Amino acid sequence: MSQPNRQLNLNDGNRESFKNKIKQHEDNIKFLNSLSNRFAESILDLQENGNGAFHTEEETVEQILKKENSAAGIFCWLKANAQISNLAFAKDAVGIVATLARVENDDLSRILSEYLGLETMLAIVCSTYEGVNALEKYNTEGMINCNDGLHGIGSSIGRRINGRFIVICLEDLRPFVGGFIPNDPQKKLALPKPKLPNGECPPGFIDYAVNMIHLDSNNFSFLTASGHGLRETLFYGLFSRLQLYKTRNDMLLSLPCINDGALSLDGGMIRKCGMFALGSRKVVEVKFPLISGESDVPPNYIEAEDMVRKLKWESSKLAADIHREQQLLDYRKGNFTSQP
């Protein structure tokens, strides 16, 4: 007769224990959500205080990730989720063109990015042909093997590469061999300034596009097997002796000394000698991130940018914690409702 009473007491104890655990998970989720909201507010404050100067590499990567069915989007997804270290092309892949340099202001970012075009901005850069070869495999009939290389990885995460994509092999590029500007910390190329027929440098000429990009410490220290950096290989290959002017009028007045094309900060574009690109500017989907150094960039830009990066990292960790707590809460609730 006493056995049923003991079973009843045990069930009551279980129900109380489940209630306490459910309450604990709910409190944890509430706390984590409040912490996540504070991080989001801090990030917004930092970006607003930047007066719109914040276009970080993270934002460039976010734009690339939106191209879900692109090779660059899959590459960035793998890198962001730390899934790239064991892949065959990982040791050889340098990165995506859009993430390998920064520029000083938004006008420059837009015009250089538009000149290269989205396809080139999303190009994957490899050091050697070994890396290029690892990205795509073929069957005996010469067709793409969608279960291997980057195609296979895309399929495994529910993404399919649409159409062609550009891969740049640095060892196959002919590097600039004219030397560097003496004592320049960025090792800009020693390109002679253009000259008009009268021997003077054209008014409004700023510099060559290849010298207008900024390499951070990681990309600056990169060298190919033959000892060449990204500026004299990748970016010289992309821009050659493309000239940059302040205004479209300055550019047009300099036609006699433009051979490899020219751009102006107000949107002018000459693809090459005799080939003009007219019309309005395009909307640039993926563009180069910015650096500090311009008057409209706050002095504490680098510190604030680092703080934004850390807060976003912490936010991503919080999101994972919230997801885990929600799963535990759902599990506890499911068990609670099944209790007699």
PDB file of N, CA, C and O in Angstrom, residues 203-206 244-254 258 262-269 281:
ATOM      1  N   PRO A 203      47.865  68.763 -64.764  1.00  0.00           N
ATOM      2  CA  PRO A 203      47.206  69.276 -63.561  1.00  0.00           C
ATOM      3  C   PRO A 203      46.090  68.321 -63.134  1.00  0.00           C
ATOM      4  O   PRO A 203      45.379  67.768 -63.973  1.00  0.00           O
ATOM      5  N   GLY A 204      45.955  68.121 -61.836  1.00  0.00           N
ATOM      6  CA  GLY A 204      44.913  67.238 -61.325  1.00  0.00           C
ATOM      7  C   GLY A 204      45.330  65.788 -61.214  1.00  0.00           C
ATOM      8  O   GLY A 204      44.573  64.960 -60.676  1.00  0.00           O
ATOM      9  N   PHE A 205      46.535  65.454 -61.717  1.00  0.00           N
ATOM     10  CA  PHE A 205      47.019  64.075 -61.590  1.00  0.00           C
ATOM     11  C   PHE A 205      47.334  63.783 -60.128  1.00  0.00           C
ATOM     12  O   PHE A 205      48.022  64.551 -59.461  1.00  0.00           O
ATOM     13  N   ILE A 206      46.797  62.671 -59.619  1.00  0.00           N
ATOM     14  CA  ILE A 206      47.022  62.312 -58.217  1.00  0.00           C
ATOM     15  C   ILE A 206      48.144  61.277 -58.107  1.00  0.00           C
ATOM     16  O   ILE A 206      49.139  61.490 -57.440  1.00  0.00           O
ATOM     17  N   LEU A 244      45.127  58.211 -62.037  1.00  0.00           N
ATOM     18  CA  LEU A 244      44.008  58.734 -61.258  1.00  0.00           C
ATOM     19  C   LEU A 244      44.077  60.261 -61.203  1.00  0.00           C
ATOM     20  O   LEU A 244      45.130  60.831 -60.891  1.00  0.00           O
ATOM     21  N   TYR A 245      42.927  60.906 -61.514  1.00  0.00           N
ATOM     22  CA  TYR A 245      42.844  62.372 -61.525  1.00  0.00           C
ATOM     23  C   TYR A 245      41.757  62.849 -60.565  1.00  0.00           C
ATOM     24  O   TYR A 245      40.858  62.087 -60.200  1.00  0.00           O
ATOM     25  N   LYS A 246      41.855  64.121 -60.198  1.00  0.00           N
ATOM     26  CA  LYS A 246      40.874  64.693 -59.279  1.00  0.00           C
ATOM     27  C   LYS A 246      39.504  64.803 -59.940  1.00  0.00           C
ATOM     28  O   LYS A 246      38.490  64.450 -59.337  1.00  0.00           O
ATOM     29  N   THR A 247      39.460  65.327 -61.162  1.00  0.00           N
ATOM     30  CA  THR A 247      38.176  65.536 -61.824  1.00  0.00           C
ATOM     31  C   THR A 247      38.181  64.970 -63.243  1.00  0.00           C
ATOM     32  O   THR A 247      39.243  64.723 -63.836  1.00  0.00           O
ATOM     33  N   ARG A 248      36.991  64.793 -63.780  1.00  0.00           N
ATOM     34  CA  ARG A 248      36.839  64.317 -65.150  1.00  0.00           C
ATOM     35  C   ARG A 248      37.477  65.304 -66.141  1.00  0.00           C
ATOM     36  O   ARG A 248      38.110  64.898 -67.116  1.00  0.00           O
ATOM     37  N   ASN A 249      37.326  66.581 -65.864  1.00  0.00           N
ATOM     38  CA  ASN A 249      37.909  67.599 -66.740  1.00  0.00           C
ATOM     39  C   ASN A 249      39.431  67.499 -66.760  1.00  0.00           C
ATOM     40  O   ASN A 249      40.059  67.593 -67.824  1.00  0.00           O
ATOM     41  N   ASP A 250      40.033  67.301 -65.567  1.00  0.00           N
ATOM     42  CA  ASP A 250      41.492  67.117 -65.503  1.00  0.00           C
ATOM     43  C   ASP A 250      41.906  65.916 -66.349  1.00  0.00           C
ATOM     44  O   ASP A 250      42.904  65.966 -67.071  1.00  0.00           O
ATOM     45  N   MET A 251      41.133  64.849 -66.246  1.00  0.00           N
ATOM     46  CA  MET A 251      41.456  63.618 -66.967  1.00  0.00           C
ATOM     47  C   MET A 251      41.396  63.834 -68.485  1.00  0.00           C
ATOM     48  O   MET A 251      42.298  63.414 -69.222  1.00  0.00           O
ATOM     49  N   LEU A 252      40.349  64.507 -68.934  1.00  0.00           N
ATOM     50  CA  LEU A 252      40.177  64.719 -70.370  1.00  0.00           C
ATOM     51  C   LEU A 252      41.248  65.648 -70.938  1.00  0.00           C
ATOM     52  O   LEU A 252      41.668  65.500 -72.090  1.00  0.00           O
ATOM     53  N   LEU A 253      41.698  66.607 -70.145  1.00  0.00           N
ATOM     54  CA  LEU A 253      42.760  67.511 -70.596  1.00  0.00           C
ATOM     55  C   LEU A 253      44.106  66.799 -70.676  1.00  0.00           C
ATOM     56  O   LEU A 253      45.050  67.321 -71.267  1.00  0.00           O
ATOM     57  N   SER A 254      44.178  65.596 -70.046  1.00  0.00           N
ATOM     58  CA  SER A 254      45.439  64.851 -69.999  1.00  0.00           C
ATOM     59  C   SER A 254      45.498  63.727 -71.016  1.00  0.00           C
ATOM     60  O   SER A 254      46.402  62.889 -70.962  1.00  0.00           O
ATOM     61  N   ILE A 258      47.799  59.697 -71.657  1.00  0.00           N
ATOM     62  CA  ILE A 258      47.104  58.534 -71.089  1.00  0.00           C
ATOM     63  C   ILE A 258      47.221  57.373 -72.070  1.00  0.00           C
ATOM     64  O   ILE A 258      46.737  57.449 -73.196  1.00  0.00           O
ATOM     65  N   ALA A 262      42.521  55.766 -67.459  1.00  0.00           N
ATOM     66  CA  ALA A 262      42.536  56.762 -66.388  1.00  0.00           C
ATOM     67  C   ALA A 262      41.167  56.800 -65.717  1.00  0.00           C
ATOM     68  O   ALA A 262      40.142  56.440 -66.313  1.00  0.00           O
ATOM     69  N   LEU A 263      41.170  57.238 -64.470  1.00  0.00           N
ATOM     70  CA  LEU A 263      39.952  57.411 -63.679  1.00  0.00           C
ATOM     71  C   LEU A 263      39.989  58.774 -63.026  1.00  0.00           C
ATOM     72  O   LEU A 263      41.057  59.361 -62.835  1.00  0.00           O
ATOM     73  N   SER A 264      38.799  59.279 -62.657  1.00  0.00           N
ATOM     74  CA  SER A 264      38.742  60.508 -61.859  1.00  0.00           C
ATOM     75  C   SER A 264      37.840  60.255 -60.655  1.00  0.00           C
ATOM     76  O   SER A 264      36.928  59.421 -60.713  1.00  0.00           O
ATOM     77  N   LEU A 265      38.098  60.973 -59.577  1.00  0.00           N
ATOM     78  CA  LEU A 265      37.343  60.759 -58.337  1.00  0.00           C
ATOM     79  C   LEU A 265      35.864  61.117 -58.486  1.00  0.00           C
ATOM     80  O   LEU A 265      35.041  60.668 -57.689  1.00  0.00           O
ATOM     81  N   ASP A 266      35.521  61.930 -59.490  1.00  0.00           N
ATOM     82  CA  ASP A 266      34.114  62.276 -59.679  1.00  0.00           C
ATOM     83  C   ASP A 266      33.413  61.357 -60.689  1.00  0.00           C
ATOM     84  O   ASP A 266      32.329  61.654 -61.182  1.00  0.00           O
ATOM     85  N   GLY A 267      34.053  60.230 -61.005  1.00  0.00           N
ATOM     86  CA  GLY A 267      33.363  59.215 -61.799  1.00  0.00           C
ATOM     87  C   GLY A 267      33.797  59.051 -63.239  1.00  0.00           C
ATOM     88  O   GLY A 267      33.236  58.223 -63.953  1.00  0.00           O
ATOM     89  N   GLY A 268      34.792  59.792 -63.697  1.00  0.00           N
ATOM     90  CA  GLY A 268      35.259  59.638 -65.068  1.00  0.00           C
ATOM     91  C   GLY A 268      36.027  58.350 -65.259  1.00  0.00           C
ATOM     92  O   GLY A 268      36.727  57.883 -64.347  1.00  0.00           O
ATOM     93  N   MET A 269      35.923  57.745 -66.453  1.00  0.00           N
ATOM     94  CA  MET A 269      36.609  56.483 -66.692  1.00  0.00           C
ATOM     95  C   MET A 269      37.009  56.345 -68.159  1.00  0.00           C
ATOM     96  O   MET A 269      36.188  56.477 -69.055  1.00  0.00           O
ATOM     97  N   ARG A 281      27.355  56.390 -62.845  1.00  0.00           N
ATOM     98  CA  ARG A 281      28.058  55.376 -62.066  1.00  0.00           C
ATOM     99  C   ARG A 281      27.148  54.193 -61.762  1.00  0.00           C
ATOM    100  O   ARG A 281      25.954  54.339 -61.595  1.00  0.00           O
TER     101      ARG A 281
END
